[in-house]
Tab-separated table of C-alpha atoms in Angstrom:
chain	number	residue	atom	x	y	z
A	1	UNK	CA	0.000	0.000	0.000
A	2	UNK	CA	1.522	3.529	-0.818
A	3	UNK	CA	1.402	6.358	1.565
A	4	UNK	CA	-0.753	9.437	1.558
A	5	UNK	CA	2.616	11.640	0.965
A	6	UNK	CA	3.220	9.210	-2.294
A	7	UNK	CA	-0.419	9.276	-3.528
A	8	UNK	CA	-0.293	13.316	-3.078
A	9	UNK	CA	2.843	13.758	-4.980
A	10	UNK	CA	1.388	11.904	-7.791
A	11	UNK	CA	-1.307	13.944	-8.403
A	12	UNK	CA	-1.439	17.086	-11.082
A	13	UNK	CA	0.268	20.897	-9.647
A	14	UNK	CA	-4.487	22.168	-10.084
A	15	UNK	CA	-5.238	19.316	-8.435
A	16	UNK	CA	-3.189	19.844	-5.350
A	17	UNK	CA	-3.876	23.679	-5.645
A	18	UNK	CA	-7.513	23.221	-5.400
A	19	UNK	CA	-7.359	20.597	-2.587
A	20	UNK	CA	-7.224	23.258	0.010
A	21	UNK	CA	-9.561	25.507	-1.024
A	22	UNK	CA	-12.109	21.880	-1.438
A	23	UNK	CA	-11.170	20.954	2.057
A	24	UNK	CA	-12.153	24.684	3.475
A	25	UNK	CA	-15.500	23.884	1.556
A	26	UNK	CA	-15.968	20.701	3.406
A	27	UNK	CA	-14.955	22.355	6.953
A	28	UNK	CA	-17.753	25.260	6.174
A	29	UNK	CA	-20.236	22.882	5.362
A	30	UNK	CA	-19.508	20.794	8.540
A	31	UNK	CA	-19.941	23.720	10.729
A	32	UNK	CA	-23.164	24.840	9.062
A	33	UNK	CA	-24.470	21.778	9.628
A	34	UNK	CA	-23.557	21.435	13.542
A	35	UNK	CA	-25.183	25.184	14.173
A	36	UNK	CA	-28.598	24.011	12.360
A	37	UNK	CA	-28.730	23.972	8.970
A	38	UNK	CA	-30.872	21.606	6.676
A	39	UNK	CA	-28.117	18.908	5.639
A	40	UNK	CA	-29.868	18.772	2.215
A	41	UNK	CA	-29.497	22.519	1.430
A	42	UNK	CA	-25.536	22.249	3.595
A	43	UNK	CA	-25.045	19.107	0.666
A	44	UNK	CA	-26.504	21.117	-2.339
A	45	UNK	CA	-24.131	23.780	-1.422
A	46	UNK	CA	-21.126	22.040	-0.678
A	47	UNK	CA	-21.346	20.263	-4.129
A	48	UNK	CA	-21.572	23.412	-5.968
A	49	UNK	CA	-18.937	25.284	-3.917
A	50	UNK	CA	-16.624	22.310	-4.557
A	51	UNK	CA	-17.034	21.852	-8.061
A	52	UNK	CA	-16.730	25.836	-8.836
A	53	UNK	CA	-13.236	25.208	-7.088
A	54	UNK	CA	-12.082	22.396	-9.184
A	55	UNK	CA	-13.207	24.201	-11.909
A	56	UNK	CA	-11.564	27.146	-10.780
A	57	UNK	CA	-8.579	25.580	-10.097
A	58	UNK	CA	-8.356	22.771	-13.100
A	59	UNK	CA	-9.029	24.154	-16.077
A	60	UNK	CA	-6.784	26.233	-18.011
A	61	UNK	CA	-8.207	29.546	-19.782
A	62	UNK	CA	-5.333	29.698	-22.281
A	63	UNK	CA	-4.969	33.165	-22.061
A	64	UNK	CA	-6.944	35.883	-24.040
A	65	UNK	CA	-8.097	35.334	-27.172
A	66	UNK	CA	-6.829	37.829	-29.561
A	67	UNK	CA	-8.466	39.005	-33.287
A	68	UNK	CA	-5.606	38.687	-36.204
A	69	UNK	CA	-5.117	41.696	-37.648
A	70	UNK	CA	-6.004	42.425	-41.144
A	71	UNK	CA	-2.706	42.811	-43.592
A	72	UNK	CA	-2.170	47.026	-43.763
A	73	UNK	CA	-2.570	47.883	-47.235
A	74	UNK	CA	-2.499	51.502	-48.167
A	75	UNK	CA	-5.186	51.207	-51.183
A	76	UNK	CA	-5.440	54.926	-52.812
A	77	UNK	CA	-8.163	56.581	-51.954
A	78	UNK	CA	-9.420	54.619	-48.665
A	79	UNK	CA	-10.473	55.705	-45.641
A	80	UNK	CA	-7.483	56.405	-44.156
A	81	UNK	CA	-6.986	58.895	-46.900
A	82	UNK	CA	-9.895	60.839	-46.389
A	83	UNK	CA	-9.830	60.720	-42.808
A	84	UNK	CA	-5.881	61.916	-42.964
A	85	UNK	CA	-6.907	65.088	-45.245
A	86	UNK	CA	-10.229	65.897	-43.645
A	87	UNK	CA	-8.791	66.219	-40.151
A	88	UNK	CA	-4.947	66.673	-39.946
A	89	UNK	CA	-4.610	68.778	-43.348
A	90	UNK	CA	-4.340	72.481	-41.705
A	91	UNK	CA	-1.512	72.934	-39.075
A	92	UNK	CA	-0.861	75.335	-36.339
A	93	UNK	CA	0.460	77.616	-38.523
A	94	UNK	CA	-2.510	77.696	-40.649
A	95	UNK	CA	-0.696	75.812	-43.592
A	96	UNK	CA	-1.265	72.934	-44.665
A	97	UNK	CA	0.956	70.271	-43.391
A	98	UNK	CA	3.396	68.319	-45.205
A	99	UNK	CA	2.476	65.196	-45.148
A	100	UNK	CA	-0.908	66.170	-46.737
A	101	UNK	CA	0.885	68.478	-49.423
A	102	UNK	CA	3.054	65.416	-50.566
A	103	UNK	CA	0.276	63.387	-51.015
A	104	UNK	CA	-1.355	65.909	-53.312
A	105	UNK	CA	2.016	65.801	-55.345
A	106	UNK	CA	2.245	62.066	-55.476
A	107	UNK	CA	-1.681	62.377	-56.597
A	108	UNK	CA	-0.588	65.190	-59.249
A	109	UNK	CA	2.616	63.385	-60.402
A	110	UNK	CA	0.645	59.876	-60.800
A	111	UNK	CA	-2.000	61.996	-63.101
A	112	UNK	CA	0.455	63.761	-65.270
A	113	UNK	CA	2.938	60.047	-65.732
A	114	UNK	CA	-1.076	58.912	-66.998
A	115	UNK	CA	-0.836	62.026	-69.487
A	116	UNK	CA	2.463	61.440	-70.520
A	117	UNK	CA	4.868	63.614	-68.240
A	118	UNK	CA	7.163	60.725	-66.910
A	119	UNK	CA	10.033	62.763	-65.280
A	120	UNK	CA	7.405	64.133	-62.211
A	121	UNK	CA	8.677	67.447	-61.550
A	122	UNK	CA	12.267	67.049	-62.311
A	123	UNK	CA	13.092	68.794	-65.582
A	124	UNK	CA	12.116	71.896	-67.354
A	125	UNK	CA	10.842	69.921	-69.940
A	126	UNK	CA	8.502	67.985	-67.121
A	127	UNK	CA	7.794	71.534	-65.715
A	128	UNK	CA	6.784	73.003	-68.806
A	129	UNK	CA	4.123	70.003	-69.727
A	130	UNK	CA	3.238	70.296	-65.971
A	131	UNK	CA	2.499	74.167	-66.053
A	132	UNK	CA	0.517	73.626	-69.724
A	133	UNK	CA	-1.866	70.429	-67.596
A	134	UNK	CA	-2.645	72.009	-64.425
A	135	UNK	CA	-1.611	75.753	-64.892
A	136	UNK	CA	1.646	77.677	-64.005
A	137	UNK	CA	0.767	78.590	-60.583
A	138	UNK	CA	-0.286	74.872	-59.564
A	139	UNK	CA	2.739	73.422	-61.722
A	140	UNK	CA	4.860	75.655	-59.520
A	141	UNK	CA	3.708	75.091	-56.095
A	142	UNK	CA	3.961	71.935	-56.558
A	143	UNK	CA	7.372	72.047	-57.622
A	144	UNK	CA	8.089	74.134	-53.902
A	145	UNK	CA	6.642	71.346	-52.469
A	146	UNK	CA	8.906	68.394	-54.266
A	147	UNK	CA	11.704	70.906	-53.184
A	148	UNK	CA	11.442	70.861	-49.394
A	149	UNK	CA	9.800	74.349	-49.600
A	150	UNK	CA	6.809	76.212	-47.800
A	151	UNK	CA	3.471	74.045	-47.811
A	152	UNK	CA	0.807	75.906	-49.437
A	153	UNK	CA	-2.241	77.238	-47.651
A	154	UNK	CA	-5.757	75.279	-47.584
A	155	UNK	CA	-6.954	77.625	-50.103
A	156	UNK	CA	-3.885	76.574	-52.872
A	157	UNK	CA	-4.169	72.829	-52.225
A	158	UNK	CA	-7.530	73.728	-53.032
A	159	UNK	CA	-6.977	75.138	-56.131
A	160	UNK	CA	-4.197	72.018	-56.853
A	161	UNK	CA	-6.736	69.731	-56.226
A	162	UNK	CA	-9.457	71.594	-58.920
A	163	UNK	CA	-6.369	71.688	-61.438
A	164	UNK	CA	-5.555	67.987	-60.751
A	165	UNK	CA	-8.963	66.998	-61.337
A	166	UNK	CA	-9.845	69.425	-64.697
A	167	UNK	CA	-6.960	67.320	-66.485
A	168	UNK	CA	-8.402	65.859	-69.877
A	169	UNK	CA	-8.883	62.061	-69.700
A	170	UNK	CA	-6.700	60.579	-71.977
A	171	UNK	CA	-7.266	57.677	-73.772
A	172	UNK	CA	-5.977	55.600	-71.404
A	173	UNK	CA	-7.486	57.387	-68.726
A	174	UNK	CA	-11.521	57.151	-69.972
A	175	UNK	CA	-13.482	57.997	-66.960
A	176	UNK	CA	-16.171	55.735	-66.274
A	177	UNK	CA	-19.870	57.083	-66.670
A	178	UNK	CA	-21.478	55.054	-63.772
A	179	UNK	CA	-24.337	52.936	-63.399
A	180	UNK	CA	-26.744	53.890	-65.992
A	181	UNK	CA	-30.415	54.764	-64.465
């Protein structure tokens, strides 16, 4: 026959760590029942009380569950796009900040490589096909921007954006007409 210290060391780490808090059950119920209460109601407890320990004590939660995050793709034109130059466009200064301004040029250099101006803002020839497409003073604020210059105020990224968006479509760059209704 093995001894009550070999039979305890067999068992699992929970199941030793919820034998005390079992045994306290047991001692509670014991009491109750020697002051007067209904051994019935004293058993019905007990056996609840007990189980919620082993439970408590047994079972492993694993941790928290966590929700994979989606891959980050920067998609032109999402949300985070609008968000970025609807709130955070206009700094302290009252200019608009430089993050949002070089988006604008990598908007207006993406249209003009679509109508044929491959060298961005770079050369005069690129300059001068850029100030004929979306007008000298646009062409050139742009180029202070792609310079490291002074970011323009809301009211010429304004006018930018009006130029950048009155460019010709091309005929690679057909708009589309919708849904017809």
């Amino acid at each position: 026959m093995t001894s009550p210290r070999t039979r305890w060391s067999t068992l699992d780490a929970r199941t030793r760590r919820a034998a005390a808090p079992t045994l306290v059950v047991l001692a509670a119920g014991a009491a109750a029942v020697i002051i007067g209460a209904s051994w019935e109601h004293v058993l019905m407890l007990c056996a609840v009380a007990v189980a919620v320990a082993l439970l408590w004590f047994r079972v492993d939660h694993g941790g928290d569950a966590t929700w994979s995050r989606p891959p980050d793709v920067a998609r032109e034109g999402a949300r985070r796009d609008v968000s970025e130059l609807g709130w955070a466009i206009v700094g302290r200064d009252g200019r608009v900040r430089e993050r949002a301004a070089r988006r604008v040029l990598a908007l207006a250099e993406h249209q003009l490589v679509r109508h044929g101006v491959v060298d961005g803002l770079e050369t005069p020839e690129a300059l001068d096909a850029a100030a004929r497409l979306l007008g000298a003073r646009t062409s050139a604020g742009l180029q202070r921007v792609a310079a490291g210059g002074q970011t323009p105020t809301p009211r010429e990224l304004q006018s930018w954006l009006d130029a950048i968006e009155r460019l010709a479509p091309t005929p690679r760059t057909t708009r589309h007409e919708g849904t017809p209704r």
